[in-house]
XYZ file of C-alpha atoms in Angstrom:
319
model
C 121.508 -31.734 -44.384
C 118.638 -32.293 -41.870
C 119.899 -34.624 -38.933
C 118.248 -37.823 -38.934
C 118.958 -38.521 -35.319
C 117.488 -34.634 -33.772
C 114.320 -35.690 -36.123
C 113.751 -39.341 -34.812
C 114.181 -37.650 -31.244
C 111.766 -34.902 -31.873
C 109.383 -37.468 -32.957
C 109.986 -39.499 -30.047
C 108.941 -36.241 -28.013
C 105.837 -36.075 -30.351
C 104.717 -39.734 -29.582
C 105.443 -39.807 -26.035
C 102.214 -40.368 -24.222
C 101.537 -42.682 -21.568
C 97.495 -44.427 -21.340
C 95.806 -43.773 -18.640
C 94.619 -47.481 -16.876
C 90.977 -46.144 -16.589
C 90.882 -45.548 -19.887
C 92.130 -49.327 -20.300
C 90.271 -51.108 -17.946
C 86.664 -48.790 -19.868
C 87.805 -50.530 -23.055
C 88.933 -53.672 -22.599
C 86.060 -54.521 -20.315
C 84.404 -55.315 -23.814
C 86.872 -58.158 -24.711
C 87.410 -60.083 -21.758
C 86.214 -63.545 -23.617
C 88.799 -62.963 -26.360
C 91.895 -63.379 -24.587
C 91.517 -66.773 -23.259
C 94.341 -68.841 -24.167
C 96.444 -65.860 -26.310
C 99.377 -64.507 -26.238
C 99.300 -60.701 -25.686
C 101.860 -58.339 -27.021
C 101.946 -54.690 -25.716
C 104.892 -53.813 -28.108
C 105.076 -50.088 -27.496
C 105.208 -50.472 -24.073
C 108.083 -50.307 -21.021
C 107.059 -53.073 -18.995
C 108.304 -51.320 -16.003
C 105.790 -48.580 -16.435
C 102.741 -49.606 -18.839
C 99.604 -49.117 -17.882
C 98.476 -51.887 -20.536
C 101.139 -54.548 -19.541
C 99.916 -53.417 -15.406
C 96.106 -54.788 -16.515
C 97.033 -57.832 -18.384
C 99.890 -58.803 -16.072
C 97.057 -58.225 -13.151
C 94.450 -59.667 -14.737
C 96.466 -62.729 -16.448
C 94.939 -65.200 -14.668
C 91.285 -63.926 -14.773
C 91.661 -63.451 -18.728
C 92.978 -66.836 -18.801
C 95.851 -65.284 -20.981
C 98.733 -67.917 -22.320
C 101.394 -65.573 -22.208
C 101.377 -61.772 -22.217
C 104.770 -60.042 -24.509
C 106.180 -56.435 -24.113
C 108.402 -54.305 -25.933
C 109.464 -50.984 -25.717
C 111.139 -48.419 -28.393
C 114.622 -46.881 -27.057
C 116.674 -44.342 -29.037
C 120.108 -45.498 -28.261
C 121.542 -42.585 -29.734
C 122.717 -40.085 -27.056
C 119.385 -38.222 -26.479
C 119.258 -34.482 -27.902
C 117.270 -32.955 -25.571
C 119.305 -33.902 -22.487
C 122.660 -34.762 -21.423
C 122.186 -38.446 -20.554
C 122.370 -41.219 -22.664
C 118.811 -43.200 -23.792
C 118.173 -46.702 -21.555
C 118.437 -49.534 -23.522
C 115.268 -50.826 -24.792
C 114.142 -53.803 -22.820
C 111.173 -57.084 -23.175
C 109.871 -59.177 -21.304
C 107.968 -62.502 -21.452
C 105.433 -62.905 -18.587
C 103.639 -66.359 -18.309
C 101.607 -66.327 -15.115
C 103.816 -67.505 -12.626
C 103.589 -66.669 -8.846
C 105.102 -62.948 -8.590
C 102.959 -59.419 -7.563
C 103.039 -56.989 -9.900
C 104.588 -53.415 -8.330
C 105.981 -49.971 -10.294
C 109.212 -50.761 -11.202
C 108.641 -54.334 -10.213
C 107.311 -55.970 -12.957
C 106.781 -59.966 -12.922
C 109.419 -61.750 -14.514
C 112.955 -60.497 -15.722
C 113.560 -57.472 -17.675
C 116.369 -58.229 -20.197
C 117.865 -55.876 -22.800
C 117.072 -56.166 -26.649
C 119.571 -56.518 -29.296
C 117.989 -53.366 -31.092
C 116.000 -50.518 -30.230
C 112.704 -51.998 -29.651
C 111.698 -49.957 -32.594
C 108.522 -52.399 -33.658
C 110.032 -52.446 -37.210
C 112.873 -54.253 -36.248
C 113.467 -58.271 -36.870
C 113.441 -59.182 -33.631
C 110.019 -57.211 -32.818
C 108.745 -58.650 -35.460
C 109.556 -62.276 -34.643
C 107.847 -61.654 -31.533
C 104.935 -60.476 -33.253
C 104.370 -63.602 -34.991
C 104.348 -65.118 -32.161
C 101.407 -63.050 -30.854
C 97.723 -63.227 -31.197
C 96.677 -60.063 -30.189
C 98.348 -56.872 -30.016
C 97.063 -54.058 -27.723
C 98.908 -50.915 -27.000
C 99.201 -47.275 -28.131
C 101.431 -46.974 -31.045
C 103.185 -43.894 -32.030
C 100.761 -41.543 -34.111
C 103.886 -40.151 -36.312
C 104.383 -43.915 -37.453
C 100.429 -45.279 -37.532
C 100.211 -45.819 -41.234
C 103.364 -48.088 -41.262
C 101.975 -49.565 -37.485
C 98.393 -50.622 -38.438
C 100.042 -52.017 -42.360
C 102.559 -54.475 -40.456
C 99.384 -55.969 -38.350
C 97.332 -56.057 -42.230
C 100.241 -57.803 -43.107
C 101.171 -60.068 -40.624
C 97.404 -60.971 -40.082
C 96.940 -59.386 -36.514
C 93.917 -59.352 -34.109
C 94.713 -55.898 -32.170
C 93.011 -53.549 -30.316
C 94.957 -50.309 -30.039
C 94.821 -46.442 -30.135
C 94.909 -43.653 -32.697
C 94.177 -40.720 -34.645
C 90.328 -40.684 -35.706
C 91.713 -38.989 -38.585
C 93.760 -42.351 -39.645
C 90.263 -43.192 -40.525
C 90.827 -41.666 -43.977
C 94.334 -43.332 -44.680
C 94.811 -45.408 -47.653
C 96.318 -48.059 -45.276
C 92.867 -47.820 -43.192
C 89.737 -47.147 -44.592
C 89.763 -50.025 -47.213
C 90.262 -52.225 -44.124
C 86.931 -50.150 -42.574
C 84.876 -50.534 -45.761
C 85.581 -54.263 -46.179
C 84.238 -54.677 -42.137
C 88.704 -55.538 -41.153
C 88.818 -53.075 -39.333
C 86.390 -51.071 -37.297
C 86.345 -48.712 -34.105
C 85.784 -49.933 -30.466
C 83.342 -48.095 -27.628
C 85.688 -45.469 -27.420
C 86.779 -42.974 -24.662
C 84.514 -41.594 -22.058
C 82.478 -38.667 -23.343
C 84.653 -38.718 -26.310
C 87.807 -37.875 -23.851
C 91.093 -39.318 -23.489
C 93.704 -38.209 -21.204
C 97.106 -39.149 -21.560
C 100.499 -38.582 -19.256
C 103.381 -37.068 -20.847
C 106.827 -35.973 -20.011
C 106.154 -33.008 -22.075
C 103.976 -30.449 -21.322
C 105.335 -27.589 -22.447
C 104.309 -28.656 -25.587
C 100.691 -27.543 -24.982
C 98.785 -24.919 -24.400
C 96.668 -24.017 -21.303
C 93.424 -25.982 -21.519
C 94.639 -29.151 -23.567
C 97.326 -29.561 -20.596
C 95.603 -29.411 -17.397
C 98.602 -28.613 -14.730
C 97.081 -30.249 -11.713
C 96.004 -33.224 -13.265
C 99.558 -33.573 -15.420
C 97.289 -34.945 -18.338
C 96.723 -33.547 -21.601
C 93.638 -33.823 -23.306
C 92.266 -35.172 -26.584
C 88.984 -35.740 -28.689
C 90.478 -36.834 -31.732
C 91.627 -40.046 -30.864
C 89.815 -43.256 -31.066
C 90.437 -47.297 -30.516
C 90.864 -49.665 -33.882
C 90.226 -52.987 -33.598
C 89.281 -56.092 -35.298
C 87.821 -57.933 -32.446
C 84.117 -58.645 -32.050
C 82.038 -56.428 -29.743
C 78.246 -56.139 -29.072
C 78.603 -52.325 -29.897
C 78.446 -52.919 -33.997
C 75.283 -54.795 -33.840
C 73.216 -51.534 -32.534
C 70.941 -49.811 -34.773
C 71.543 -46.267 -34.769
C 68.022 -44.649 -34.621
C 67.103 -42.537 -37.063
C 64.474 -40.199 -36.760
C 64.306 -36.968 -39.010
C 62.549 -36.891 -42.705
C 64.492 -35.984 -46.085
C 63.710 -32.921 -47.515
C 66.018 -31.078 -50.585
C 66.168 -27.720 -48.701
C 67.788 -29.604 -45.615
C 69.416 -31.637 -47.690
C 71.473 -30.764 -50.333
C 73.249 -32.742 -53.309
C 77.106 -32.589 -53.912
C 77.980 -30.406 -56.730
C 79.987 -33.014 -57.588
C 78.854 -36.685 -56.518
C 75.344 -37.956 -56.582
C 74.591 -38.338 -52.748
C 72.881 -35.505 -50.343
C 75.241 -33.703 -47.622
C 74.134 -34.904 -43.526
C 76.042 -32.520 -41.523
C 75.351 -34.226 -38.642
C 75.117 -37.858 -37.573
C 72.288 -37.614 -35.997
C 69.996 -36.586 -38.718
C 70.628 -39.187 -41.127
C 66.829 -39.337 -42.899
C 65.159 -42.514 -42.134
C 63.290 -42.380 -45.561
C 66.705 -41.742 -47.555
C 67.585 -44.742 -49.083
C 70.088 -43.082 -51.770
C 73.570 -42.111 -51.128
C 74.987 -39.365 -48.215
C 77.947 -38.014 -47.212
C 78.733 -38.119 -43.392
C 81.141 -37.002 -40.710
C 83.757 -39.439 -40.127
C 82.259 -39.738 -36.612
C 79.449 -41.525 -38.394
C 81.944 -44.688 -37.713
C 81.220 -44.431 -33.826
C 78.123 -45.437 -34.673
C 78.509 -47.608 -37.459
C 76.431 -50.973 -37.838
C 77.561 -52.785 -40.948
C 74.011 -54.843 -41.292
C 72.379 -51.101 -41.354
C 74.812 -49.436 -43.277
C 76.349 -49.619 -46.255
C 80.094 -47.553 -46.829
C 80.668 -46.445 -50.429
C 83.354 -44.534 -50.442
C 84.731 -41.305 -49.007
C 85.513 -37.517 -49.994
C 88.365 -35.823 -48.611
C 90.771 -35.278 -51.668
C 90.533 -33.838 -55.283
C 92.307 -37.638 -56.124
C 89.431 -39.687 -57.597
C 89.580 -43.492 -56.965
C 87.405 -45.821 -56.514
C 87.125 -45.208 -53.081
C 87.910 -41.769 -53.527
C 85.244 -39.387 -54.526
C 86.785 -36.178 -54.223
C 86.416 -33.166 -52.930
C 82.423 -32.506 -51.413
C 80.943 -29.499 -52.506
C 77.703 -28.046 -52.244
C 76.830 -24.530 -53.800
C 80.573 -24.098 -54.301
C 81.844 -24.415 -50.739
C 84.185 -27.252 -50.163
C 82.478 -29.287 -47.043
C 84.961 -31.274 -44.506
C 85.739 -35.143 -44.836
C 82.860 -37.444 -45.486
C 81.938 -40.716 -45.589
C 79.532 -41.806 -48.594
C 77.491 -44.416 -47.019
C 73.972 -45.906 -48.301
C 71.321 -47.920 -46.381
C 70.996 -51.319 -46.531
């Protein structure tokens, strides 16, 4: 029988990637007004060594934050990949009093939690109610479940993910009904992330003197305003069948490339999921999207021109 402990550590292993606070500070630049007077949860996150609960707890006073949460997942099973036990997961509750924020010397008291700090868990979650916004990086292996519990608990958050969660069933409803959308995003498309394990990856995606590893698929989600999804993408090229082609299957012509969306289209087209970088729901219309043979209402199947199966798309329409 497979070993449910060995496969919750391996997935810890998986997940185990530490934000980088430039890439924090590039991002949340964009949101300073929304924090005034909310509580902040960072519950994926050691306080004693979080990047995210470093610029809120440094910043607290600037953001005119309320009170700024953090949680942090332990396994506290004896850990399978080394001969020490796991720490004990730990929070901690931060409201702006006098203190100066050091590694390993966080403001305000550590103190153990009953559980594992495993966001799931009753206690995480009563803290979560508590919260306004959450902002962290979740575990990838667990997004789906991660992004429904802030649907369901009715969330503002700001965090970090797969740009392939775009797809999920559990996400791009929330996209097409304007709940959920992307932030600015990572510089040049980049994000670079510590981890303890870089053996994991090969030479190029783990850069040895830098100890970061490298990564173009991942992007922020949010639901928090930003001047970003009120610019126009500018469009530029002119439809014609040969350069664009119709599904085989769905009544919408194939854009291979963001950038040469026809400005005199005004039917359907499939896109790259990137198209959401540049997404401006008063422009743009979402339909739909084809990644599966599964028909829905949202999805369209498979996209197909002349036979040849295309990659994930976005059916979108001008408005």
């Amino acid at each position: 029988m497979p070993n449910p402990n060995l496969s919750a550590a391996r997935r810890n292993k998986k997940d185990e990637f530490y934000t980088q606070l430039s890439d924090i500070e590039n991002e949340l630049r964009h949101y300073h007004d929304l924090f005034e007077g909310k509580v902040i949860y960072c519950n994926c996150d050691d306080p004693r060594v979080s990047n995210f609960f470093y610029y809120f707890s440094s910043n607290f006073k600037f953001l005119k934050i309320k009170k700024l949460i953090a949680t942090c997942y332990k396994n506290q099973q004896p850990d399978l990949f080394s001969s020490e036990d796991s720490e004990k997961a730990v929070f901690l509750e931060y409201d702006g009093e006098n203190g100066t924020y050091t590694t390993n010397h966080p403001l305000g008291v550590v103190k153990p939690l009953k559980g594992n700090g495993d966001f799931r868990n009753s206690e995480c979650i009563e803290l979560l109610k508590q919260s306004d916004i959450v902002v962290t990086n979740p575990p990838f292996s667990l997004f789906r479940e991660y992004i429904a519990q802030l649907i369901e608990y009715n969330k503002k958050f700001l965090i970090i993910g797969p740009r392939n969660a775009i797809i999920y069933k559990e996400v791009f409803p929330e996209i097409k009904n304007d709940r959920i959308w992307l932030g600015f995003g990572f510089v040049a498309g980049n994000a670079y992330f510590e981890t303890k394990h870089p053996e994991n990856f090969a030479s190029g995606v783990y850069n040895q003197e830098t100890g970061l590893v490298k990564f173009r698929n991942v992007v922020w989600y949010t639901n928090l305003p930003h001047e970003k999804r009120n610019e126009e993408l500018y469009l530029w090229k002119k439809y014609s069948a040969e350069e664009y082609p119709h599904y085989d299957n769905y009544d919408a012509i194939e854009v291979s490339k963001v950038v040469n969306i026809p400005r005199d289209w005004n039917g359907a087209m499939g896109v790259p999921i990137t198209f959401l970088d540049k997404y401006n729901p008063s422009q743009f219309e979402i339909i739909g999207r084809m990644n599966s043979s599964v028909i829905t209402d949202l999805q369209l199947g498979i996209p197909y021109v002349n036979g040849v199966a295309k990659y994930a798309r976005i059916i979108i329409q001008r408005r």
